[in-house]
mmCIF file of C-alpha atoms in Angstrom:
data_model
loop_
_atom_site.group_PDB
_atom_site.id
_atom_site.type_symbol
_atom_site.label_atom_id
_atom_site.label_comp_id
_atom_site.label_asym_id
_atom_site.label_seq_id
_atom_site.Cartn_x
_atom_site.Cartn_y
_atom_site.Cartn_z
ATOM 1 C CA MET Z 171 -55.425 20.772 7.587
ATOM 2 C CA SER Z 172 -52.119 21.079 9.393
ATOM 3 C CA ILE Z 173 -50.972 18.245 11.581
ATOM 4 C CA VAL Z 174 -48.223 18.735 14.120
ATOM 5 C CA THR Z 175 -46.509 15.573 15.201
ATOM 6 C CA GLY Z 176 -43.559 15.852 17.480
ATOM 7 C CA GLY Z 177 -42.802 19.322 16.207
ATOM 8 C CA LEU Z 178 -43.320 18.357 12.569
ATOM 9 C CA LEU Z 179 -45.820 20.467 10.719
ATOM 10 C CA LEU Z 180 -47.501 18.744 7.795
ATOM 11 C CA GLY Z 181 -49.249 21.135 5.486
ATOM 12 C CA LEU Z 182 -52.313 19.351 4.187
ATOM 13 C CA GLY Z 183 -54.543 22.383 3.900
ATOM 14 C CA GLY Z 184 -57.816 22.952 5.755
ATOM 15 C CA THR Z 185 -58.203 23.607 9.463
ATOM 16 C CA GLY Z 186 -55.351 23.100 11.930
ATOM 17 C CA ALA Z 187 -55.192 20.092 14.328
ATOM 18 C CA THR Z 188 -52.407 19.220 16.703
ATOM 19 C CA ILE Z 189 -51.486 15.606 17.431
ATOM 20 C CA SER Z 190 -49.651 15.283 20.716
ATOM 21 C CA PRO Z 191 -48.670 11.795 21.866
ATOM 22 C CA PRO Z 192 -49.305 11.059 25.558
ATOM 23 C CA ALA Z 193 -46.674 11.774 28.151
ATOM 24 C CA GLU Z 194 -44.251 9.007 29.034
ATOM 25 C CA PRO Z 195 -45.495 7.301 32.207
ATOM 26 C CA THR Z 196 -43.353 6.195 35.131
ATOM 27 C CA LEU Z 197 -43.513 2.649 36.460
ATOM 28 C CA ALA Z 198 -42.849 1.286 39.928
ATOM 29 C CA MET Z 199 -43.198 -2.373 40.854
ATOM 30 C CA VAL Z 200 -43.605 -4.069 44.203
ATOM 31 C CA ASP Z 201 -43.287 -7.772 44.942
ATOM 32 C CA ASN Z 202 -46.068 -8.558 47.403
ATOM 33 C CA GLU Z 203 -44.229 -11.764 48.332
ATOM 34 C CA ASP Z 204 -47.426 -13.814 48.038
ATOM 35 C CA GLY Z 205 -47.158 -14.729 44.374
ATOM 36 C CA THR Z 206 -48.494 -11.368 43.231
ATOM 37 C CA GLY Z 207 -47.052 -7.989 42.464
ATOM 38 C CA THR Z 208 -48.368 -4.475 42.096
ATOM 39 C CA ALA Z 209 -47.463 -2.121 39.295
ATOM 40 C CA THR Z 210 -47.954 1.548 40.031
ATOM 41 C CA ILE Z 211 -48.203 3.940 37.108
ATOM 42 C CA SER Z 212 -47.725 7.649 37.512
ATOM 43 C CA GLY Z 213 -47.120 10.657 35.337
ATOM 44 C CA SER Z 214 -49.468 9.598 32.577
ATOM 45 C CA ASP Z 215 -51.996 11.901 30.936
ATOM 46 C CA VAL Z 216 -55.587 11.812 32.129
ATOM 47 C CA GLY Z 217 -57.746 9.566 30.006
ATOM 48 C CA THR Z 218 -54.928 7.605 28.445
ATOM 49 C CA THR Z 219 -54.883 3.828 28.443
ATOM 50 C CA ASN Z 220 -51.792 2.535 30.172
ATOM 51 C CA THR Z 221 -50.763 -0.977 29.263
ATOM 52 C CA LEU Z 222 -48.283 -2.953 31.332
ATOM 53 C CA TYR Z 223 -45.883 -5.277 29.543
ATOM 54 C CA SER Z 224 -43.411 -7.916 30.674
ATOM 55 C CA PHE Z 225 -40.550 -9.402 28.741
ATOM 56 C CA PRO Z 226 -38.083 -12.139 29.566
ATOM 57 C CA VAL Z 227 -34.676 -11.407 30.936
ATOM 58 C CA GLY Z 228 -32.246 -11.559 28.055
ATOM 59 C CA GLY Z 229 -34.732 -10.180 25.546
ATOM 60 C CA GLY Z 230 -37.814 -11.493 23.817
ATOM 61 C CA VAL Z 231 -41.319 -10.446 22.943
ATOM 62 C CA LYS Z 232 -43.153 -7.978 25.175
ATOM 63 C CA THR Z 233 -46.436 -9.422 26.451
ATOM 64 C CA SER Z 234 -49.352 -7.356 27.734
ATOM 65 C CA ARG Z 235 -50.077 -7.974 31.421
ATOM 66 C CA GLY Z 236 -53.082 -5.715 31.923
ATOM 67 C CA SER Z 237 -54.105 -2.127 31.405
ATOM 68 C CA ARG Z 238 -55.907 0.733 33.089
ATOM 69 C CA SER Z 239 -57.082 4.264 32.418
ATOM 70 C CA GLY Z 240 -54.738 6.938 33.730
ATOM 71 C CA ASP Z 241 -52.515 6.675 36.781
ATOM 72 C CA GLY Z 242 -53.007 3.944 39.348
ATOM 73 C CA THR Z 243 -52.173 0.323 40.003
ATOM 74 C CA ILE Z 244 -52.342 -2.946 38.098
ATOM 75 C CA ASP Z 245 -52.134 -6.274 39.871
ATOM 76 C CA VAL Z 246 -49.887 -8.902 38.315
ATOM 77 C CA THR Z 247 -49.564 -12.595 39.021
ATOM 78 C CA LEU Z 248 -46.811 -13.676 36.646
ATOM 79 C CA THR Z 249 -44.214 -15.339 38.826
ATOM 80 C CA GLY Z 250 -40.563 -15.459 37.911
ATOM 81 C CA THR Z 251 -37.971 -12.957 36.819
ATOM 82 C CA TYR Z 252 -39.010 -10.422 34.209
ATOM 83 C CA TYR Z 253 -38.507 -6.898 33.033
ATOM 84 C CA TRP Z 254 -41.525 -4.641 33.148
ATOM 85 C CA GLN Z 255 -42.471 -1.524 31.202
ATOM 86 C CA VAL Z 256 -45.598 0.518 30.587
ATOM 87 C CA LYS Z 257 -46.786 2.569 27.649
ATOM 88 C CA SER Z 258 -49.638 5.098 27.394
ATOM 89 C CA ALA Z 259 -51.955 5.365 24.441
ATOM 90 C CA ASP Z 260 -54.816 7.602 23.353
ATOM 91 C CA SER Z 261 -56.334 8.692 20.083
ATOM 92 C CA ASP Z 262 -53.202 10.705 19.290
ATOM 93 C CA GLY Z 263 -50.914 7.690 19.460
ATOM 94 C CA CYS Z 264 -48.571 6.085 21.926
ATOM 95 C CA SER Z 265 -46.153 7.498 24.451
ATOM 96 C CA ALA Z 266 -42.516 6.529 24.703
ATOM 97 C CA TRP Z 267 -41.786 3.445 26.782
ATOM 98 C CA SER Z 268 -41.532 4.041 30.510
ATOM 99 C CA ASN Z 269 -38.530 3.198 32.651
ATOM 100 C CA ILE Z 270 -37.660 -0.500 32.864
ATOM 101 C CA ILE Z 271 -38.092 -2.386 36.127
ATOM 102 C CA TRP Z 272 -36.443 -5.739 36.813
ATOM 103 C CA MET Z 273 -38.376 -7.790 39.290
ATOM 104 C CA LYS Z 274 -39.016 -11.336 40.320
ATOM 105 C CA ILE Z 275 -42.419 -11.954 41.831
ATOM 106 C CA THR Z 276 -41.949 -14.329 44.714
ATOM 107 C CA ASN Z 277 -44.029 -16.229 47.204
ATOM 108 C CA GLY Z 278 -42.338 -14.542 50.125
ATOM 109 C CA GLU Z 279 -39.707 -17.187 50.552
ATOM 110 C CA SER Z 280 -37.062 -15.613 48.363
ATOM 111 C CA SER Z 281 -33.954 -14.973 50.420
ATOM 112 C CA ILE Z 282 -31.719 -11.985 49.904
ATOM 113 C CA TYR Z 283 -29.053 -14.393 48.692
ATOM 114 C CA GLU Z 284 -31.329 -15.832 46.020
ATOM 115 C CA GLN Z 285 -32.382 -12.352 44.948
ATOM 116 C CA ILE Z 286 -28.706 -11.489 44.525
ATOM 117 C CA LEU Z 287 -28.036 -14.581 42.402
ATOM 118 C CA MET Z 288 -31.065 -13.920 40.205
ATOM 119 C CA LYS Z 289 -30.166 -10.261 39.783
ATOM 120 C CA VAL Z 290 -26.571 -11.081 38.867
ATOM 121 C CA GLN Z 291 -27.858 -13.599 36.335
ATOM 122 C CA ALA Z 292 -30.255 -11.055 34.849
ATOM 123 C CA ASP Z 293 -27.607 -8.352 34.614
ATOM 124 C CA ILE Z 294 -25.157 -10.655 32.835
ATOM 125 C CA GLN Z 295 -27.889 -11.769 30.450
ATOM 126 C CA GLU Z 296 -28.556 -8.142 29.640
ATOM 127 C CA LEU Z 297 -24.903 -7.625 28.755
ATOM 128 C CA ALA Z 298 -25.556 -9.881 25.731
ATOM 129 C CA LEU Z 299 -21.994 -11.158 25.713
ATOM 130 C CA SER Z 300 -20.774 -12.385 22.350
ATOM 131 C CA GLY Z 301 -20.973 -16.169 22.073
ATOM 132 C CA LEU Z 302 -23.298 -16.551 25.061
ATOM 133 C CA SER Z 303 -27.080 -16.811 24.884
ATOM 134 C CA SER Z 304 -29.427 -15.998 27.724
ATOM 135 C CA ASP Z 305 -29.711 -19.708 28.549
ATOM 136 C CA ASP Z 306 -25.967 -19.922 29.018
ATOM 137 C CA ILE Z 307 -26.063 -17.876 32.235
ATOM 138 C CA ILE Z 308 -26.987 -20.490 34.821
ATOM 139 C CA VAL Z 309 -27.681 -20.172 38.548
ATOM 140 C CA GLN Z 310 -26.631 -23.235 40.524
ATOM 141 C CA MET Z 311 -26.432 -24.403 44.096
ATOM 142 C CA VAL Z 312 -22.784 -25.374 43.705
ATOM 143 C CA PRO Z 313 -20.534 -24.668 40.730
ATOM 144 C CA GLN Z 314 -20.314 -27.792 38.657
ATOM 145 C CA GLN Z 315 -20.383 -28.791 35.032
ATOM 146 C CA VAL Z 316 -23.890 -28.873 33.545
ATOM 147 C CA ALA Z 317 -24.448 -32.254 31.908
ATOM 148 C CA GLY Z 318 -25.653 -31.965 28.348
ATOM 149 C CA HIS Z 319 -25.231 -28.192 28.123
ATOM 150 C CA ALA Z 320 -22.803 -27.267 25.371
ATOM 151 C CA LYS Z 321 -19.941 -25.004 26.376
ATOM 152 C CA PRO Z 322 -19.485 -22.127 26.768
ATOM 153 C CA TYR Z 323 -21.611 -21.099 29.708
ATOM 154 C CA LEU Z 324 -21.351 -19.105 32.925
ATOM 155 C CA LEU Z 325 -22.308 -20.378 36.360
ATOM 156 C CA VAL Z 326 -23.589 -18.029 39.064
ATOM 157 C CA CYS Z 327 -23.377 -19.554 42.533
ATOM 158 C CA GLY Z 328 -23.075 -18.683 46.139
ATOM 159 C CA PHE Z 329 -19.589 -19.579 47.276
ATOM 160 C CA GLY Z 330 -17.953 -20.041 50.632
ATOM 161 C CA ASN Z 331 -19.833 -18.224 53.345
ATOM 162 C CA GLU Z 332 -21.279 -14.832 54.183
ATOM 163 C CA ARG Z 333 -19.150 -12.376 56.131
ATOM 164 C CA HIS Z 334 -20.304 -10.111 58.879
ATOM 165 C CA ASP Z 335 -18.370 -7.411 60.683
ATOM 166 C CA ALA Z 336 -19.916 -7.729 64.137
ATOM 167 C CA LEU Z 337 -17.467 -5.179 65.522
ATOM 168 C CA GLY Z 338 -17.902 -2.602 62.793
ATOM 169 C CA GLN Z 339 -16.836 0.839 63.899
ATOM 170 C CA GLN Z 340 -19.924 2.542 62.578
ATOM 171 C CA PRO Z 341 -23.227 1.487 64.173
ATOM 172 C CA THR Z 342 -24.760 0.540 60.841
ATOM 173 C CA GLN Z 343 -21.748 -1.526 59.833
ATOM 174 C CA LYS Z 344 -22.815 -4.092 62.375
ATOM 175 C CA ASP Z 345 -25.760 -4.862 60.129
ATOM 176 C CA ASP Z 346 -23.754 -5.250 56.928
ATOM 177 C CA ILE Z 347 -23.666 -8.720 55.433
ATOM 178 C CA GLN Z 348 -21.323 -9.607 52.611
ATOM 179 C CA TYR Z 349 -22.644 -12.228 50.185
ATOM 180 C CA PRO Z 350 -19.984 -13.861 48.004
ATOM 181 C CA VAL Z 351 -21.092 -14.787 44.492
ATOM 182 C CA LEU Z 352 -18.823 -16.800 42.232
ATOM 183 C CA ILE Z 353 -19.170 -16.287 38.505
ATOM 184 C CA SER Z 354 -17.444 -19.205 36.769
ATOM 185 C CA PHE Z 355 -16.620 -19.064 33.074
ATOM 186 C CA ILE Z 356 -16.528 -22.472 31.387
ATOM 187 C CA ASP Z 357 -15.565 -22.856 27.744
ATOM 188 C CA LYS Z 358 -14.053 -25.500 25.527
ATOM 189 C CA GLY Z 359 -10.289 -25.328 25.819
ATOM 190 C CA ASN Z 360 -9.147 -28.329 23.799
ATOM 191 C CA ARG Z 361 -5.589 -27.018 23.876
ATOM 192 C CA ASP Z 362 -6.529 -24.223 21.472
ATOM 193 C CA GLN Z 363 -4.618 -21.141 22.566
ATOM 194 C CA VAL Z 364 -6.053 -18.774 19.977
ATOM 195 C CA THR Z 365 -9.675 -19.224 18.891
ATOM 196 C CA ASN Z 366 -11.569 -18.115 22.006
ATOM 197 C CA LEU Z 367 -8.954 -15.905 23.619
ATOM 198 C CA SER Z 368 -10.543 -12.580 22.652
ATOM 199 C CA ARG Z 369 -14.042 -13.310 23.865
ATOM 200 C CA TRP Z 370 -12.681 -15.018 26.953
ATOM 201 C CA LEU Z 371 -10.925 -11.889 28.133
ATOM 202 C CA LEU Z 372 -13.719 -9.576 26.990
ATOM 203 C CA TRP Z 373 -16.400 -11.404 28.993
ATOM 204 C CA ARG Z 374 -14.267 -11.019 32.070
ATOM 205 C CA GLN Z 375 -13.711 -7.329 31.505
ATOM 206 C CA LEU Z 376 -17.340 -6.471 30.741
ATOM 207 C CA ILE Z 377 -18.757 -8.366 33.696
ATOM 208 C CA SER Z 378 -16.195 -6.921 36.047
ATOM 209 C CA LYS Z 379 -16.856 -3.405 34.786
ATOM 210 C CA HIS Z 380 -20.618 -3.822 35.087
ATOM 211 C CA PHE Z 381 -20.597 -4.802 38.744
ATOM 212 C CA ARG Z 382 -17.488 -3.145 40.154
ATOM 213 C CA ASN Z 383 -18.339 -0.594 42.863
ATOM 214 C CA GLN Z 384 -21.983 -0.497 41.807
ATOM 215 C CA PRO Z 385 -25.133 -0.978 43.864
ATOM 216 C CA LEU Z 386 -27.388 -3.908 43.028
ATOM 217 C CA GLN Z 387 -31.138 -3.337 43.052
ATOM 218 C CA LEU Z 388 -32.884 -6.351 44.541
ATOM 219 C CA ASN Z 389 -36.583 -7.028 44.915
ATOM 220 C CA THR Z 390 -36.897 -6.017 48.488
ATOM 221 C CA GLN Z 391 -33.983 -3.659 48.944
ATOM 222 C CA GLN Z 392 -30.780 -2.392 47.448
ATOM 223 C CA ALA Z 393 -27.420 -4.046 47.960
ATOM 224 C CA TYR Z 394 -25.398 -0.916 48.452
ATOM 225 C CA ARG Z 395 -22.133 -1.960 46.888
ATOM 226 C CA VAL Z 396 -20.478 -4.759 44.955
ATOM 227 C CA PHE Z 397 -16.749 -5.309 45.337
ATOM 228 C CA VAL Z 398 -15.136 -7.435 42.671
ATOM 229 C CA THR Z 399 -12.242 -9.773 43.391
ATOM 230 C CA TYR Z 400 -10.602 -11.965 40.823
ATOM 231 C CA ARG Z 401 -9.937 -15.672 40.567
ATOM 232 C CA ASP Z 402 -7.869 -17.434 37.941
ATOM 233 C CA ILE Z 403 -8.149 -16.071 34.433
ATOM 234 C CA THR Z 404 -7.676 -19.587 33.073
ATOM 235 C CA ASP Z 405 -7.064 -22.537 35.373
ATOM 236 C CA ILE Z 406 -4.111 -24.443 33.947
ATOM 237 C CA ALA Z 407 -4.982 -27.699 35.710
ATOM 238 C CA ALA Z 408 -8.467 -27.771 34.195
ATOM 239 C CA TRP Z 409 -6.940 -26.843 30.838
ATOM 240 C CA ILE Z 410 -4.830 -29.991 30.932
ATOM 241 C CA ARG Z 411 -7.018 -32.422 32.844
ATOM 242 C CA THR Z 412 -10.471 -31.817 31.358
ATOM 243 C CA ASN Z 413 -9.644 -29.723 28.288
ATOM 244 C CA ASP Z 414 -11.799 -26.921 29.653
ATOM 245 C CA ALA Z 415 -11.103 -23.241 29.875
ATOM 246 C CA LEU Z 416 -12.150 -22.274 33.386
ATOM 247 C CA GLY Z 417 -12.010 -18.796 34.853
ATOM 248 C CA GLY Z 418 -13.730 -16.897 37.598
ATOM 249 C CA ILE Z 419 -14.723 -13.608 39.136
ATOM 250 C CA MET Z 420 -16.019 -13.186 42.657
ATOM 251 C CA LEU Z 421 -18.629 -10.575 43.493
ATOM 252 C CA ASN Z 422 -18.762 -9.543 47.110
ATOM 253 C CA VAL Z 423 -22.218 -8.046 47.541
ATOM 254 C CA TRP Z 424 -22.770 -5.872 50.585
ATOM 255 C CA VAL Z 425 -26.276 -5.580 51.993
ATOM 256 C CA ARG Z 426 -27.291 -3.546 55.017
ATOM 257 C CA GLU Z 427 -30.006 -5.568 56.688
ATOM 258 C CA THR Z 428 -32.603 -4.745 59.294
ATOM 259 C CA ARG Z 429 -32.347 -6.192 62.762
ATOM 260 C CA GLY Z 430 -34.667 -8.661 64.407
ATOM 261 C CA MET A 453 23.227 -62.788 28.274
ATOM 262 C CA ALA A 454 20.368 -62.788 25.812
ATOM 263 C CA THR A 455 18.687 -59.505 24.886
ATOM 264 C CA LEU A 456 14.922 -59.534 24.642
ATOM 265 C CA ASP A 457 13.265 -57.527 21.888
ATOM 266 C CA ILE A 458 9.797 -56.325 22.914
ATOM 267 C CA SER A 459 9.346 -53.853 20.071
ATOM 268 C CA THR A 460 6.933 -56.171 18.248
ATOM 269 C CA GLU A 461 4.985 -57.138 21.306
ATOM 270 C CA TYR A 462 2.042 -55.071 20.056
ATOM 271 C CA MET A 463 1.436 -57.653 17.345
ATOM 272 C CA LEU A 464 0.095 -59.946 20.029
ATOM 273 C CA TRP A 465 -2.518 -57.451 21.254
ATOM 274 C CA ASP A 466 -6.166 -58.257 20.648
ATOM 275 C CA ASN A 467 -8.945 -55.724 19.992
ATOM 276 C CA VAL A 468 -6.680 -53.080 18.519
ATOM 277 C CA GLU A 469 -7.963 -50.118 16.533
ATOM 278 C CA SER A 470 -6.569 -47.569 14.158
ATOM 279 C CA VAL A 471 -6.219 -43.993 15.437
ATOM 280 C CA THR A 472 -4.727 -40.784 14.140
ATOM 281 C CA VAL A 473 -2.100 -39.226 16.339
ATOM 282 C CA ASN A 474 -1.288 -35.568 15.922
ATOM 283 C CA ILE A 475 2.294 -35.229 17.064
ATOM 284 C CA LYS A 476 3.332 -32.053 18.848
ATOM 285 C CA SER A 477 7.050 -32.526 19.115
ATOM 286 C CA GLY A 478 10.268 -32.598 17.172
ATOM 287 C CA THR A 479 10.662 -32.229 13.438
ATOM 288 C CA THR A 480 7.241 -33.740 12.792
ATOM 289 C CA TYR A 481 5.441 -31.132 14.897
ATOM 290 C CA GLY A 482 1.796 -30.895 13.897
ATOM 291 C CA SER A 483 1.847 -33.855 11.532
ATOM 292 C CA ASN A 484 -0.639 -36.724 11.640
ATOM 293 C CA ILE A 485 0.524 -40.293 12.081
ATOM 294 C CA THR A 486 -1.711 -43.310 11.654
ATOM 295 C CA VAL A 487 -1.268 -45.832 14.433
ATOM 296 C CA ALA A 488 -2.937 -49.015 13.247
ATOM 297 C CA ASN A 489 -2.497 -51.077 16.410
ATOM 298 C CA ALA A 490 -3.627 -48.756 19.181
ATOM 299 C CA LEU A 491 -5.161 -50.375 22.221
ATOM 300 C CA ARG A 492 -7.853 -48.600 24.228
ATOM 301 C CA MET A 493 -8.155 -49.224 27.978
ATOM 302 C CA ASP A 494 -10.947 -48.634 30.515
ATOM 303 C CA ILE A 495 -12.450 -45.166 30.728
ATOM 304 C CA ASP A 496 -12.675 -43.365 34.046
ATOM 305 C CA LEU A 497 -15.411 -40.708 34.247
ATOM 306 C CA ARG A 498 -13.484 -38.589 36.648
ATOM 307 C CA LYS A 499 -14.893 -35.634 38.550
ATOM 308 C CA GLN A 500 -12.350 -33.056 39.600
ATOM 309 C CA VAL A 501 -12.521 -29.695 41.332
ATOM 310 C CA PHE A 502 -10.581 -26.744 39.993
ATOM 311 C CA ASN A 503 -10.805 -23.335 41.639
ATOM 312 C CA GLY A 504 -13.917 -24.495 43.436
ATOM 313 C CA VAL A 505 -15.650 -25.660 40.250
ATOM 314 C CA ARG A 506 -16.386 -29.333 39.626
ATOM 315 C CA LEU A 507 -15.702 -30.518 36.101
ATOM 316 C CA GLU A 508 -15.990 -33.967 34.626
ATOM 317 C CA SER A 509 -14.076 -35.572 31.814
ATOM 318 C CA GLY A 510 -13.510 -39.144 30.724
ATOM 319 C CA GLN A 511 -9.907 -40.266 31.130
ATOM 320 C CA LEU A 512 -8.408 -43.425 29.664
ATOM 321 C CA PHE A 513 -5.184 -44.947 28.474
ATOM 322 C CA PHE A 514 -4.287 -45.552 24.887
ATOM 323 C CA TRP A 515 -1.356 -47.867 24.255
ATOM 324 C CA LEU A 516 0.509 -46.748 21.158
ATOM 325 C CA PRO A 517 3.295 -48.992 19.743
ATOM 326 C CA VAL A 518 6.564 -47.105 19.594
ATOM 327 C CA ALA A 519 7.240 -48.800 16.257
ATOM 328 C CA GLN A 520 4.169 -47.116 14.776
ATOM 329 C CA VAL A 521 4.460 -43.747 16.504
ATOM 330 C CA GLY A 522 8.046 -43.543 15.372
ATOM 331 C CA SER A 523 11.090 -43.896 17.555
ATOM 332 C CA SER A 524 11.970 -40.221 17.147
ATOM 333 C CA ASN A 525 8.464 -39.003 18.013
ATOM 334 C CA ARG A 526 7.284 -38.364 21.553
ATOM 335 C CA PRO A 527 3.692 -37.826 22.644
ATOM 336 C CA ASP A 528 4.515 -34.419 24.041
ATOM 337 C CA GLN A 529 2.298 -31.652 25.326
ATOM 338 C CA ASP A 530 -1.038 -31.264 23.536
ATOM 339 C CA MET A 531 -0.685 -34.460 21.516
ATOM 340 C CA LYS A 532 -4.093 -35.302 20.078
ATOM 341 C CA ILE A 533 -5.584 -38.728 19.327
ATOM 342 C CA THR A 534 -8.579 -39.037 17.024
ATOM 343 C CA ASP A 535 -10.324 -42.389 16.812
ATOM 344 C CA SER A 536 -12.145 -43.774 13.801
ATOM 345 C CA GLY A 537 -15.435 -42.381 15.085
ATOM 346 C CA GLY A 538 -14.015 -38.863 15.228
ATOM 347 C CA ALA A 539 -13.789 -38.707 19.016
ATOM 348 C CA VAL A 540 -10.821 -36.582 20.132
ATOM 349 C CA TYR A 541 -8.559 -37.051 23.142
ATOM 350 C CA TYR A 542 -5.701 -34.949 24.453
ATOM 351 C CA LYS A 543 -2.678 -36.249 26.262
ATOM 352 C CA ILE A 544 -2.236 -35.714 29.989
ATOM 353 C CA THR A 545 0.803 -37.899 30.632
ATOM 354 C CA ALA A 546 2.673 -40.641 28.801
ATOM 355 C CA VAL A 547 5.025 -43.413 29.877
ATOM 356 C CA ARG A 548 7.185 -45.418 27.485
ATOM 357 C CA ARG A 549 7.310 -49.096 28.345
ATOM 358 C CA SER A 550 10.783 -50.387 27.701
ATOM 359 C CA LEU A 551 13.073 -53.266 28.436
ATOM 360 C CA GLY A 552 16.580 -51.940 28.253
ATOM 361 C CA ASN A 553 16.935 -50.394 24.847
ATOM 362 C CA SER A 554 13.941 -52.219 23.446
ATOM 363 C CA TYR A 555 10.824 -50.059 23.343
ATOM 364 C CA SER A 556 7.359 -51.550 23.341
ATOM 365 C CA HIS A 557 4.700 -48.845 23.525
ATOM 366 C CA TRP A 558 3.630 -45.518 24.946
ATOM 367 C CA GLU A 559 0.992 -45.691 27.662
ATOM 368 C CA CYS A 560 -0.771 -42.384 27.099
ATOM 369 C CA LEU A 561 -3.234 -41.076 29.662
ATOM 370 C CA VAL A 562 -5.654 -38.896 27.740
ATOM 371 C CA SER A 563 -8.829 -36.945 28.448
ATOM 372 C CA GLU A 564 -11.840 -36.493 26.232
ATOM 373 C CA ALA A 565 -12.161 -33.251 24.340
ATOM 374 C CA ALA A 566 -14.520 -30.742 25.936
ATOM 375 C CA THR A 567 -17.846 -30.273 24.189
#
């Protein structure tokens, strides 16, 4: 018998049989804004079993969230922010993993601003910055020290106020809202000029590079562009007064919103 | 006129403790000095805002006798105090209490190490 797997011919004698893993499916996710979501699977082979998986932002074990035969939809009820993927399987084996979707299933009360904060948090967690765990990327109402949380950590907060160009020259500019997001870096300073310098500057560079002039895919729409502006690399007053290293980057997230 | 000597005033202090002072100035830069008669004052859990971010750190005064710190040593920038429990403090400001040419002690405002 000859078995062909992914172009590999195994000569075992006997009659020929071809093993062909299923095609890689494509996944789309929709937040129904009522505590449920809908996963839509397409591009899979007829008769395959498609299993939907979720995994936590920042990594972790993939958990099955339902399955179906062939293309179609799967309803999900897991609330919170997760990544989603699907994989097809039949008697010949498993397909490659589908595309990855980031989505937070909401109850319909998730503002665009909150979606932005959660997405920024998720993206930074995915950067897997050296010295920072997933739990160290924290969304807050206002940027302030987190009692009991060992430094370093990053705070993601709304900051200041939204901006709106009511007199925009282009008709659609009138509907553009700019959401400012402050990313604050907080680390132990303790007057040590050397130990954490490298990672301190690298975090700043990698986060800036990730967001600069990029769109940001939210649950309900896409923020079309992120402009990065910079705050202090290391605040000297905090360095002296509280022995903290404190730095910041501001993301200015532009969203074109619908009227009414 | 009589000249008062206040350099041994620290011997009258109650509730003193021994601390290690890491000096960051002069010829003794980086060396550790044991100050046996340090006096710890009230702690202030101060909240401050820097660049829009609120941080908190305990601030307090340590009184350090000049006679034990050494008359040629100054608690300059980044001076570190470690108490007997291992808690670390860094200097913010320091004032030397003197009467003429007689030096009593340094009043060092310090902040707790970040954790």
